[in-house]
PDB file of C-alpha atoms in Angstrom:
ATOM      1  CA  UNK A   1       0.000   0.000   0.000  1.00  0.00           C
ATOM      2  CA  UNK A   2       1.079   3.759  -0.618  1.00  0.00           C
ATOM      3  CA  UNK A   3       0.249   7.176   0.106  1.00  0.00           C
ATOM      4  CA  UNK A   4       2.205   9.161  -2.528  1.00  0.00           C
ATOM      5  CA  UNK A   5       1.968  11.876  -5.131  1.00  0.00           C
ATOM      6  CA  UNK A   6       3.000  10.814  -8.795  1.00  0.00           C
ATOM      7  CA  UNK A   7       6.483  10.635  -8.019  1.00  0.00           C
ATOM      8  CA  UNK A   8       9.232   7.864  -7.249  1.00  0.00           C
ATOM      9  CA  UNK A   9       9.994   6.662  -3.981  1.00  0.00           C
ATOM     10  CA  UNK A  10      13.646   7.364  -2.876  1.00  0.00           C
ATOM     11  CA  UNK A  11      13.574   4.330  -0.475  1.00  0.00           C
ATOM     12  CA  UNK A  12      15.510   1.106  -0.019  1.00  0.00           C
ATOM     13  CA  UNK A  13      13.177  -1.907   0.868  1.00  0.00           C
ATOM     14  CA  UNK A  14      12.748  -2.700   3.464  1.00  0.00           C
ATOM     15  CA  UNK A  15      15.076   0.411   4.953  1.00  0.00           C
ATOM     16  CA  UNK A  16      17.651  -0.936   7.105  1.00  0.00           C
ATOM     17  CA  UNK A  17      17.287  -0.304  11.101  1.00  0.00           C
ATOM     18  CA  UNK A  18      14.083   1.528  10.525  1.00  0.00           C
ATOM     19  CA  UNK A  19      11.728   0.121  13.209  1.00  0.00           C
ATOM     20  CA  UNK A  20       8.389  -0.288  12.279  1.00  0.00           C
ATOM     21  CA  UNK A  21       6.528  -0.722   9.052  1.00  0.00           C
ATOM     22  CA  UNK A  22       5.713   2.226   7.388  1.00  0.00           C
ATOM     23  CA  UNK A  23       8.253   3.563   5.530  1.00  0.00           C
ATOM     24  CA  UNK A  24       8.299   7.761   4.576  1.00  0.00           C
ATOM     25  CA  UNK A  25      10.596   8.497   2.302  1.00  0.00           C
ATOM     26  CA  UNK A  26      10.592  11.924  -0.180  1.00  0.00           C
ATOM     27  CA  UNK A  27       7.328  11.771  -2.066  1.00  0.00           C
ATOM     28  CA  UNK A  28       5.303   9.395  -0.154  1.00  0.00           C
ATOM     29  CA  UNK A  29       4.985   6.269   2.295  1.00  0.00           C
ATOM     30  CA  UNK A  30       4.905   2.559   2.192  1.00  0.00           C
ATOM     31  CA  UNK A  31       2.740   0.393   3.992  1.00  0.00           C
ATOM     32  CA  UNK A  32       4.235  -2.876   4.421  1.00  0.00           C
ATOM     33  CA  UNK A  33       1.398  -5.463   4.726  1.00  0.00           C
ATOM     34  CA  UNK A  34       1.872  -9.367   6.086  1.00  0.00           C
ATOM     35  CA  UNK A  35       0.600 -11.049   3.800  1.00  0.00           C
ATOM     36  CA  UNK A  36       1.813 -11.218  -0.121  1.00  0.00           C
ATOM     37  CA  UNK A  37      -1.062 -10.919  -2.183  1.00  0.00           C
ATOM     38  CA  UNK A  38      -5.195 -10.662  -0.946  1.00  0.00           C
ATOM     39  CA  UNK A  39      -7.669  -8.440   0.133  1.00  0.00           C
ATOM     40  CA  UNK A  40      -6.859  -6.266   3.539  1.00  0.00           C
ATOM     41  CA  UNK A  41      -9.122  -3.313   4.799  1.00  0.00           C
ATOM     42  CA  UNK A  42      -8.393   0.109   4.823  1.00  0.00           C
ATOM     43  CA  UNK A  43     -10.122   3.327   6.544  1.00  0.00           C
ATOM     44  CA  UNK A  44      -8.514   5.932   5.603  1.00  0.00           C
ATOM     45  CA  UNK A  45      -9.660   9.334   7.761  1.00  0.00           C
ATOM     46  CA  UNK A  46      -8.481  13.416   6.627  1.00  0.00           C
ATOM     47  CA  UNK A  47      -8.577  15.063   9.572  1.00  0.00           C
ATOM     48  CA  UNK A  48      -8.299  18.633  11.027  1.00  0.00           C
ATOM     49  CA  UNK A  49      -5.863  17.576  13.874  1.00  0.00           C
ATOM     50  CA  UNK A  50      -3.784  15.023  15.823  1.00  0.00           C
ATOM     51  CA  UNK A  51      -6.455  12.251  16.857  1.00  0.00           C
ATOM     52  CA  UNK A  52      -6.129  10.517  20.119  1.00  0.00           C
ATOM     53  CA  UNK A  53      -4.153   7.377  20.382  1.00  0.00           C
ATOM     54  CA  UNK A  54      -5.622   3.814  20.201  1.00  0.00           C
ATOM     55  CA  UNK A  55      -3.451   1.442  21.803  1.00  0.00           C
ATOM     56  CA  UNK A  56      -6.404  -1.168  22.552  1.00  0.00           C
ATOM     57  CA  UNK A  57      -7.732  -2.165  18.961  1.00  0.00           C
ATOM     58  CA  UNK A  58      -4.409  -2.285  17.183  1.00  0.00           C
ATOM     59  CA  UNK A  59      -1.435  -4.566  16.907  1.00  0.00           C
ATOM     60  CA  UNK A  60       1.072  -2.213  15.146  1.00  0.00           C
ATOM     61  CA  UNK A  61       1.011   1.938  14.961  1.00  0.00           C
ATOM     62  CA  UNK A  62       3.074   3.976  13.265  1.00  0.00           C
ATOM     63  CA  UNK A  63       3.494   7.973  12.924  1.00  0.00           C
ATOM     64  CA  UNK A  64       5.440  10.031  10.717  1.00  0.00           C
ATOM     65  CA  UNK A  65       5.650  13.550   8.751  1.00  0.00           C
ATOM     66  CA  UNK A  66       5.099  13.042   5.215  1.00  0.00           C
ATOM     67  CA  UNK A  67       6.380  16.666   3.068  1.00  0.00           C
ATOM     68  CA  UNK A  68       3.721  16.872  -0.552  1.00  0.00           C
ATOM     69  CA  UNK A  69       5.379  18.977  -3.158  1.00  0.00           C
ATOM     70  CA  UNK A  70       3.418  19.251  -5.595  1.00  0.00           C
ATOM     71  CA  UNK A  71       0.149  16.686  -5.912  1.00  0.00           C
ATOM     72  CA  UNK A  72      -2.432  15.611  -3.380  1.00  0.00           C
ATOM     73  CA  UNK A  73      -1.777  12.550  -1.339  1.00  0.00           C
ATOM     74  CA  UNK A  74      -3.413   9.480  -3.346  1.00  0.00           C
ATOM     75  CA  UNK A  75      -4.045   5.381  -1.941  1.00  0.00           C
ATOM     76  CA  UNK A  76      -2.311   2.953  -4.031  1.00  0.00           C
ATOM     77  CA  UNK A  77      -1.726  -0.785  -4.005  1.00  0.00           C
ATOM     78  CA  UNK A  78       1.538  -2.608  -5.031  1.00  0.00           C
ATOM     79  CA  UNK A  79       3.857  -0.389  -6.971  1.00  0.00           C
ATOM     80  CA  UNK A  80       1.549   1.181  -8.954  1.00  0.00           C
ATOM     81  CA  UNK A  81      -0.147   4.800  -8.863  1.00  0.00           C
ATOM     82  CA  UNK A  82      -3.313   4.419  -9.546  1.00  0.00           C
ATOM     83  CA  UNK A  83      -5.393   5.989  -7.308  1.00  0.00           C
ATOM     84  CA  UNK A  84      -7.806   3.382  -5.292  1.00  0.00           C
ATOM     85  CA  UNK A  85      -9.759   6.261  -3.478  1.00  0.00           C
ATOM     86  CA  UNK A  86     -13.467   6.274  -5.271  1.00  0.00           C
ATOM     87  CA  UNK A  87     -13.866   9.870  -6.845  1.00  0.00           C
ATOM     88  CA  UNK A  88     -10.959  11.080  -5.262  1.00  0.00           C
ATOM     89  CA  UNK A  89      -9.408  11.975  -9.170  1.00  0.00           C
ATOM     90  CA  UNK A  90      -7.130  15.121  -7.481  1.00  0.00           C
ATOM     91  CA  UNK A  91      -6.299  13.049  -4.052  1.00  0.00           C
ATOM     92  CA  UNK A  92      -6.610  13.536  -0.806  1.00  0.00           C
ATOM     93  CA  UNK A  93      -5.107  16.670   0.045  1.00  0.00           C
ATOM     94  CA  UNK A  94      -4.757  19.824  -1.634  1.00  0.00           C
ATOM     95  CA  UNK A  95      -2.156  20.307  -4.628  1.00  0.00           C
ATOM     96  CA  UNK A  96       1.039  22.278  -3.785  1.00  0.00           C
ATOM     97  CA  UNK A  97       3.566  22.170  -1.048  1.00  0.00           C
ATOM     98  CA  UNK A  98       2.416  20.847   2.668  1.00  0.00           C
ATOM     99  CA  UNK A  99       3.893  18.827   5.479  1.00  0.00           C
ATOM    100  CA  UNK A 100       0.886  15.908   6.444  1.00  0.00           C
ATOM    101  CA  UNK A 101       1.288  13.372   9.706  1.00  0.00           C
ATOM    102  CA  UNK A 102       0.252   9.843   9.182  1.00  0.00           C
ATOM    103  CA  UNK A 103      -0.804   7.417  11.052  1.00  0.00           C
ATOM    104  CA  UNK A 104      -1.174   3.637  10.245  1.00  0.00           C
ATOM    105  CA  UNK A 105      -2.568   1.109  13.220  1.00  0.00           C
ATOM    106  CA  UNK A 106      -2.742  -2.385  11.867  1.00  0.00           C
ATOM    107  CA  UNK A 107      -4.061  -5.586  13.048  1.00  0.00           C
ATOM    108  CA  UNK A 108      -3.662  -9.464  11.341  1.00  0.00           C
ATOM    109  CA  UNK A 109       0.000  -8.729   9.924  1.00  0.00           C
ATOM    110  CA  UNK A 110       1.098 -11.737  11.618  1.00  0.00           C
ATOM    111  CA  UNK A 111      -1.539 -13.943  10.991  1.00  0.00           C
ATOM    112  CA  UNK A 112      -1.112 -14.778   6.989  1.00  0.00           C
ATOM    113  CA  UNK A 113       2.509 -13.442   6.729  1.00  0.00           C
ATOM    114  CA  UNK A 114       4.004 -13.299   3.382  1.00  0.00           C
ATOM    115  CA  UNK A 115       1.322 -15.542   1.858  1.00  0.00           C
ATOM    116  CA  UNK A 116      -1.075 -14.959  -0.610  1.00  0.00           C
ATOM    117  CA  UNK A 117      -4.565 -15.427   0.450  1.00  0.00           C
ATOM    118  CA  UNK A 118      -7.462 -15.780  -1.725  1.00  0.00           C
ATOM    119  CA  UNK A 119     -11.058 -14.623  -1.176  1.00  0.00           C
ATOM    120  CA  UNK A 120     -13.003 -11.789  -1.248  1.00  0.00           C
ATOM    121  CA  UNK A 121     -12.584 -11.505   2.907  1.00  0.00           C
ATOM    122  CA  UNK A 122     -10.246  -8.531   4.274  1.00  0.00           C
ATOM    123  CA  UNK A 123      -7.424 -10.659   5.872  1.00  0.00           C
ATOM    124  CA  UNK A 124      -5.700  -7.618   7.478  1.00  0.00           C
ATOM    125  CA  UNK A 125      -7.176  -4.356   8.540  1.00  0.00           C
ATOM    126  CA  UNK A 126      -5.729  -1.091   8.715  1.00  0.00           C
ATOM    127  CA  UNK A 127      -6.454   2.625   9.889  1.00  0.00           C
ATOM    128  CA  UNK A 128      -4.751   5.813   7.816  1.00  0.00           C
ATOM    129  CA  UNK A 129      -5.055   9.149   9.539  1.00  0.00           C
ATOM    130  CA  UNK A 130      -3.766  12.112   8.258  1.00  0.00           C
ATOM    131  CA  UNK A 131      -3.540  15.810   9.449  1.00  0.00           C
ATOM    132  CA  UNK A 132      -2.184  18.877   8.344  1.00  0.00           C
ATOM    133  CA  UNK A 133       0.826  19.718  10.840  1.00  0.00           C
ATOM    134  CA  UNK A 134       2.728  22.972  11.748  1.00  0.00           C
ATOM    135  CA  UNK A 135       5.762  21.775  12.353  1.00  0.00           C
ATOM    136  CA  UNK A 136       8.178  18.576  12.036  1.00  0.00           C
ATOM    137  CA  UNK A 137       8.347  15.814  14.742  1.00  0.00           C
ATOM    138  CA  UNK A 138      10.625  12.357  14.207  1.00  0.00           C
ATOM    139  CA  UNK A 139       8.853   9.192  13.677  1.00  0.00           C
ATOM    140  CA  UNK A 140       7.073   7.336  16.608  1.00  0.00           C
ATOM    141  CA  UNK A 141       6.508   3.488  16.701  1.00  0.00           C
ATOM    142  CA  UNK A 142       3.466   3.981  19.734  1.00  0.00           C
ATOM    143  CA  UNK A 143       3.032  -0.345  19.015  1.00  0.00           C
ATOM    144  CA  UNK A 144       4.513  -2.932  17.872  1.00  0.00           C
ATOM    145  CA  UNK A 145       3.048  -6.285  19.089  1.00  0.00           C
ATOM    146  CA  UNK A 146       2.302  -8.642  15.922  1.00  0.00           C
ATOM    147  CA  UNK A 147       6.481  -9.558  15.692  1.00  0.00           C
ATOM    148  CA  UNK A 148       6.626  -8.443  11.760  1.00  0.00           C
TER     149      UNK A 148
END
């Protein structure tokens, strides 16, 4: 999974000593999933500030800045760009320069890892939020219980 504009990624996978498993690099942010192919599910929230912390219903939360540059932030699968967000044709975010914070919780990354899974069922679930911030802060791993 991504959150990017239409850019590259600058990043080496997975990044060496990075803790965690999303991975911001200059242009966007990788979402490592567990499993290797298959359906997970994804709420994805825009919001106007920091939300509080759930450390109860998730496995795995990460937190980082990510800097836009020039397009809106878009959901994509794989290493593609196509944009997986229904009518969302311009992206998430305004166009132009802005510095976003991310979060991703994640549950079930342990439970099917790097298998692929067929069905139509979600095997993994995961919760993107995003807010506008005003300044910089370094990368927080709040949880990391599912051992990948």
């Amino acid at each position: 999974m991504q959150l990017a504009q239409q850019v590259s990624l600058d990043l080496i996978w997975p990044p060496e000593g990075v803790p965690g498993f999303v991975y911001i690099g200059d242009g966007g942010a990788l979402i490592s999933t567990g499993i290797s192919g298959g359906f997970v599910s994804v709420e994805l929230r825009m919001l106007e500030g920091e939300p509080g912390l759930d450390l109860h219903s998730w496995e795995d939360i990460d937190e980082g800045d990510l800097v836009t540059r020039a397009g809106g932030i878009r959901l994509s699968a794989g290493m593609e760009f196509k944009n997986w967000i229904p009518g969302g044709r311009e992206g998430l975010t305004p166009r132009g320069p802005a510095l976003h914070r991310v979060r991703v919780s994640a549950t079930g990354r342990s439970s099917n890892y790097d298998l692929v899974v067929d069905g139509d069922e979600p095997v993994e679930s995961y919760s993107i939020e995003i807010w506008q911030a005003r300044s910089s802060s370094a990368p927080i791993v709040h949880k990391h219980s599912s051992g990948r």
